[in-house]
Amino acid sequence: INGHPDFSIIPAGTLADFPADTPIRLPAGDRKYGAIHIGAKHGHWVKKHQPNGCVATLVHRKLSQPGRIFTTDSSDKLSLMMRLAPEAFMVLKVMDGFFSVTTLYLKNRSIDDKELGRYNGEWAVFRQKPVPL
């Protein structure tokens, strides 16, 4: 976004194991994870909610909404459930210093995993120098 890899942040203190602000990034990936996976596996859902089919735009829009953070069956992943339309379930892989978006899709049933905290919909904010007129 604006030449920066961070789409959003999970603020320090939101999750016990993450004492610093932790950015969320969307990798291009491949057919198993990231933007390529989301477009290939969940493309119909993406186009329904993002008519131009841009996975990055939909991910950014979803990350601007509040949600709840849960554990998953994998120790190196978390899930983020956002109930505002369109409902979405996002899986985040814990990387070195950031979270990587693995997938994003519709999931309208309850989540059985343990809730870890609230996600407030924090867009990553980058200051830009004003351009003189």
PDB file of C-alpha atoms in Angstrom:
ATOM      1  CA  ILE A   1       0.000   0.000   0.000  1.00  0.00           C
ATOM      2  CA  ASN A   2       1.598   3.237  -1.108  1.00  0.00           C
ATOM      3  CA  GLY A   3       4.782   1.257  -1.706  1.00  0.00           C
ATOM      4  CA  HIS A   4       4.803  -0.294   1.774  1.00  0.00           C
ATOM      5  CA  PRO A   5       4.234  -4.018   2.476  1.00  0.00           C
ATOM      6  CA  ASP A   6       2.124  -3.541   5.630  1.00  0.00           C
ATOM      7  CA  PHE A   7      -1.644  -3.656   5.136  1.00  0.00           C
ATOM      8  CA  SER A   8      -2.493  -3.285   8.831  1.00  0.00           C
ATOM      9  CA  ILE A   9      -1.132  -3.833  12.320  1.00  0.00           C
ATOM     10  CA  ILE A  10      -2.093  -5.714  15.424  1.00  0.00           C
ATOM     11  CA  PRO A  11      -1.157  -3.255  18.160  1.00  0.00           C
ATOM     12  CA  ALA A  12       1.258  -4.146  20.941  1.00  0.00           C
ATOM     13  CA  GLY A  13      -0.451  -5.803  23.879  1.00  0.00           C
ATOM     14  CA  THR A  14      -3.403  -7.134  21.862  1.00  0.00           C
ATOM     15  CA  LEU A  15      -1.925 -10.641  21.965  1.00  0.00           C
ATOM     16  CA  ALA A  16       0.109 -11.921  24.916  1.00  0.00           C
ATOM     17  CA  ASP A  17       2.933 -13.345  22.787  1.00  0.00           C
ATOM     18  CA  PHE A  18       3.360 -10.173  20.701  1.00  0.00           C
ATOM     19  CA  PRO A  19       4.646  -7.262  22.817  1.00  0.00           C
ATOM     20  CA  ALA A  20       5.275  -4.954  19.838  1.00  0.00           C
ATOM     21  CA  ASP A  21       3.067  -3.659  17.025  1.00  0.00           C
ATOM     22  CA  THR A  22       2.960  -6.495  14.501  1.00  0.00           C
ATOM     23  CA  PRO A  23       2.176  -5.723  10.839  1.00  0.00           C
ATOM     24  CA  ILE A  24      -0.071  -7.816   8.608  1.00  0.00           C
ATOM     25  CA  ARG A  25       1.159  -8.393   5.046  1.00  0.00           C
ATOM     26  CA  LEU A  26      -0.308 -10.058   1.968  1.00  0.00           C
ATOM     27  CA  PRO A  27       2.273 -12.051  -0.011  1.00  0.00           C
ATOM     28  CA  ALA A  28       1.753 -12.827  -3.678  1.00  0.00           C
ATOM     29  CA  GLY A  29       2.227 -16.467  -2.664  1.00  0.00           C
ATOM     30  CA  ASP A  30       1.230 -19.375  -4.858  1.00  0.00           C
ATOM     31  CA  ARG A  31      -1.738 -21.738  -5.215  1.00  0.00           C
ATOM     32  CA  LYS A  32      -1.373 -22.765  -1.534  1.00  0.00           C
ATOM     33  CA  TYR A  33      -1.268 -19.354   0.199  1.00  0.00           C
ATOM     34  CA  GLY A  34      -1.423 -15.591  -0.294  1.00  0.00           C
ATOM     35  CA  ALA A  35      -3.084 -13.493  -2.986  1.00  0.00           C
ATOM     36  CA  ILE A  36      -2.668 -16.112  -5.726  1.00  0.00           C
ATOM     37  CA  HIS A  37      -4.305 -18.786  -3.539  1.00  0.00           C
ATOM     38  CA  ILE A  38      -7.184 -16.502  -2.520  1.00  0.00           C
ATOM     39  CA  GLY A  39      -7.868 -15.528  -6.127  1.00  0.00           C
ATOM     40  CA  ALA A  40      -7.692 -19.119  -7.400  1.00  0.00           C
ATOM     41  CA  LYS A  41      -9.485 -20.940  -4.592  1.00  0.00           C
ATOM     42  CA  HIS A  42     -11.978 -18.273  -3.481  1.00  0.00           C
ATOM     43  CA  GLY A  43     -12.186 -16.141  -6.635  1.00  0.00           C
ATOM     44  CA  HIS A  44     -15.965 -16.387  -6.983  1.00  0.00           C
ATOM     45  CA  TRP A  45     -16.413 -15.016  -3.443  1.00  0.00           C
ATOM     46  CA  VAL A  46     -13.776 -12.309  -4.070  1.00  0.00           C
ATOM     47  CA  LYS A  47     -15.520 -11.126  -7.261  1.00  0.00           C
ATOM     48  CA  LYS A  48     -18.880 -11.052  -5.501  1.00  0.00           C
ATOM     49  CA  HIS A  49     -17.534  -8.620  -2.891  1.00  0.00           C
ATOM     50  CA  GLN A  50     -14.812  -6.887  -4.920  1.00  0.00           C
ATOM     51  CA  PRO A  51     -16.133  -6.527  -8.499  1.00  0.00           C
ATOM     52  CA  ASN A  52     -12.711  -5.796 -10.003  1.00  0.00           C
ATOM     53  CA  GLY A  53     -11.424  -9.064  -8.488  1.00  0.00           C
ATOM     54  CA  CYS A  54      -8.509  -7.386  -6.683  1.00  0.00           C
ATOM     55  CA  VAL A  55      -7.606  -9.604  -3.751  1.00  0.00           C
ATOM     56  CA  ALA A  56      -5.360  -6.930  -2.197  1.00  0.00           C
ATOM     57  CA  THR A  57      -8.189  -4.376  -2.172  1.00  0.00           C
ATOM     58  CA  LEU A  58     -10.570  -6.827  -0.497  1.00  0.00           C
ATOM     59  CA  VAL A  59      -7.945  -7.847   2.076  1.00  0.00           C
ATOM     60  CA  HIS A  60      -7.213  -4.203   2.861  1.00  0.00           C
ATOM     61  CA  ARG A  61     -10.922  -3.426   3.161  1.00  0.00           C
ATOM     62  CA  LYS A  62     -11.515  -6.387   5.476  1.00  0.00           C
ATOM     63  CA  LEU A  63      -8.529  -5.420   7.635  1.00  0.00           C
ATOM     64  CA  SER A  64     -10.158  -2.017   8.187  1.00  0.00           C
ATOM     65  CA  GLN A  65     -13.006  -3.735  10.028  1.00  0.00           C
ATOM     66  CA  PRO A  66     -13.059  -5.046  13.590  1.00  0.00           C
ATOM     67  CA  GLY A  67     -12.930  -8.746  14.336  1.00  0.00           C
ATOM     68  CA  ARG A  68     -11.895 -11.400  16.802  1.00  0.00           C
ATOM     69  CA  ILE A  69      -8.581 -13.266  16.880  1.00  0.00           C
ATOM     70  CA  PHE A  70      -8.546 -17.032  17.544  1.00  0.00           C
ATOM     71  CA  THR A  71      -6.073 -19.872  17.885  1.00  0.00           C
ATOM     72  CA  THR A  72      -5.934 -22.505  15.139  1.00  0.00           C
ATOM     73  CA  ASP A  73      -4.905 -26.152  15.103  1.00  0.00           C
ATOM     74  CA  SER A  74      -1.435 -25.005  14.035  1.00  0.00           C
ATOM     75  CA  SER A  75       0.922 -23.330  16.522  1.00  0.00           C
ATOM     76  CA  ASP A  76       2.283 -20.959  13.872  1.00  0.00           C
ATOM     77  CA  LYS A  77      -1.101 -19.613  12.717  1.00  0.00           C
ATOM     78  CA  LEU A  78      -3.941 -17.460  14.030  1.00  0.00           C
ATOM     79  CA  SER A  79      -7.353 -16.798  12.585  1.00  0.00           C
ATOM     80  CA  LEU A  80      -9.220 -13.529  12.332  1.00  0.00           C
ATOM     81  CA  MET A  81     -13.024 -13.561  12.092  1.00  0.00           C
ATOM     82  CA  MET A  82     -14.711 -10.423  10.781  1.00  0.00           C
ATOM     83  CA  ARG A  83     -18.522 -10.426  10.918  1.00  0.00           C
ATOM     84  CA  LEU A  84     -19.224  -7.155   9.055  1.00  0.00           C
ATOM     85  CA  ALA A  85     -20.455  -7.687   5.500  1.00  0.00           C
ATOM     86  CA  PRO A  86     -19.028  -9.491   3.813  1.00  0.00           C
ATOM     87  CA  GLU A  87     -18.309 -11.947   6.615  1.00  0.00           C
ATOM     88  CA  ALA A  88     -14.782 -13.207   6.286  1.00  0.00           C
ATOM     89  CA  PHE A  89     -12.394 -15.650   7.885  1.00  0.00           C
ATOM     90  CA  MET A  90      -8.695 -14.851   7.506  1.00  0.00           C
ATOM     91  CA  VAL A  91      -5.805 -17.135   8.421  1.00  0.00           C
ATOM     92  CA  LEU A  92      -2.581 -15.409   9.466  1.00  0.00           C
ATOM     93  CA  LYS A  93       0.756 -17.215   9.565  1.00  0.00           C
ATOM     94  CA  VAL A  94       3.196 -16.030  12.218  1.00  0.00           C
ATOM     95  CA  MET A  95       6.403 -14.959  10.480  1.00  0.00           C
ATOM     96  CA  ASP A  96       9.537 -13.255  11.782  1.00  0.00           C
ATOM     97  CA  GLY A  97       8.211  -9.817  12.781  1.00  0.00           C
ATOM     98  CA  PHE A  98       4.876  -9.866  10.905  1.00  0.00           C
ATOM     99  CA  PHE A  99       1.737 -11.862  10.115  1.00  0.00           C
ATOM    100  CA  SER A 100       1.306 -13.194   6.577  1.00  0.00           C
ATOM    101  CA  VAL A 101      -2.194 -13.571   5.124  1.00  0.00           C
ATOM    102  CA  THR A 102      -2.531 -17.233   4.135  1.00  0.00           C
ATOM    103  CA  THR A 103      -6.160 -17.218   3.036  1.00  0.00           C
ATOM    104  CA  LEU A 104      -9.432 -15.284   3.175  1.00  0.00           C
ATOM    105  CA  TYR A 105     -12.910 -16.675   2.578  1.00  0.00           C
ATOM    106  CA  LEU A 106     -16.518 -16.786   3.768  1.00  0.00           C
ATOM    107  CA  LYS A 107     -17.097 -18.699   6.978  1.00  0.00           C
ATOM    108  CA  ASN A 108     -20.458 -18.068   8.561  1.00  0.00           C
ATOM    109  CA  ARG A 109     -20.420 -20.763  11.220  1.00  0.00           C
ATOM    110  CA  SER A 110     -19.035 -20.408  14.719  1.00  0.00           C
ATOM    111  CA  ILE A 111     -15.378 -20.953  15.517  1.00  0.00           C
ATOM    112  CA  ASP A 112     -14.467 -23.658  18.033  1.00  0.00           C
ATOM    113  CA  ASP A 113     -10.960 -22.371  18.746  1.00  0.00           C
ATOM    114  CA  LYS A 114      -9.960 -20.241  21.744  1.00  0.00           C
ATOM    115  CA  GLU A 115     -10.435 -16.491  21.407  1.00  0.00           C
ATOM    116  CA  LEU A 116      -7.183 -14.602  22.008  1.00  0.00           C
ATOM    117  CA  GLY A 117      -8.312 -11.013  21.632  1.00  0.00           C
ATOM    118  CA  ARG A 118     -10.074  -8.354  19.643  1.00  0.00           C
ATOM    119  CA  TYR A 119      -8.849  -6.889  16.382  1.00  0.00           C
ATOM    120  CA  ASN A 120      -9.861  -3.229  16.045  1.00  0.00           C
ATOM    121  CA  GLY A 121      -9.455  -2.776  12.306  1.00  0.00           C
ATOM    122  CA  GLU A 122      -6.137  -0.940  12.368  1.00  0.00           C
ATOM    123  CA  TRP A 123      -5.023   0.259   8.950  1.00  0.00           C
ATOM    124  CA  ALA A 124      -1.309   0.693   8.734  1.00  0.00           C
ATOM    125  CA  VAL A 125      -0.644   4.426   8.588  1.00  0.00           C
ATOM    126  CA  PHE A 126       2.355   5.853   6.799  1.00  0.00           C
ATOM    127  CA  ARG A 127       3.196   9.507   6.863  1.00  0.00           C
ATOM    128  CA  GLN A 128       3.996  11.060   3.562  1.00  0.00           C
ATOM    129  CA  LYS A 129       5.744  14.340   3.042  1.00  0.00           C
ATOM    130  CA  PRO A 130       3.397  16.971   1.686  1.00  0.00           C
ATOM    131  CA  VAL A 131       4.070  17.915  -1.893  1.00  0.00           C
ATOM    132  CA  PRO A 132       4.371  21.698  -2.367  1.00  0.00           C
ATOM    133  CA  LEU A 133       1.915  23.211  -4.839  1.00  0.00           C
TER     134      LEU A 133
END
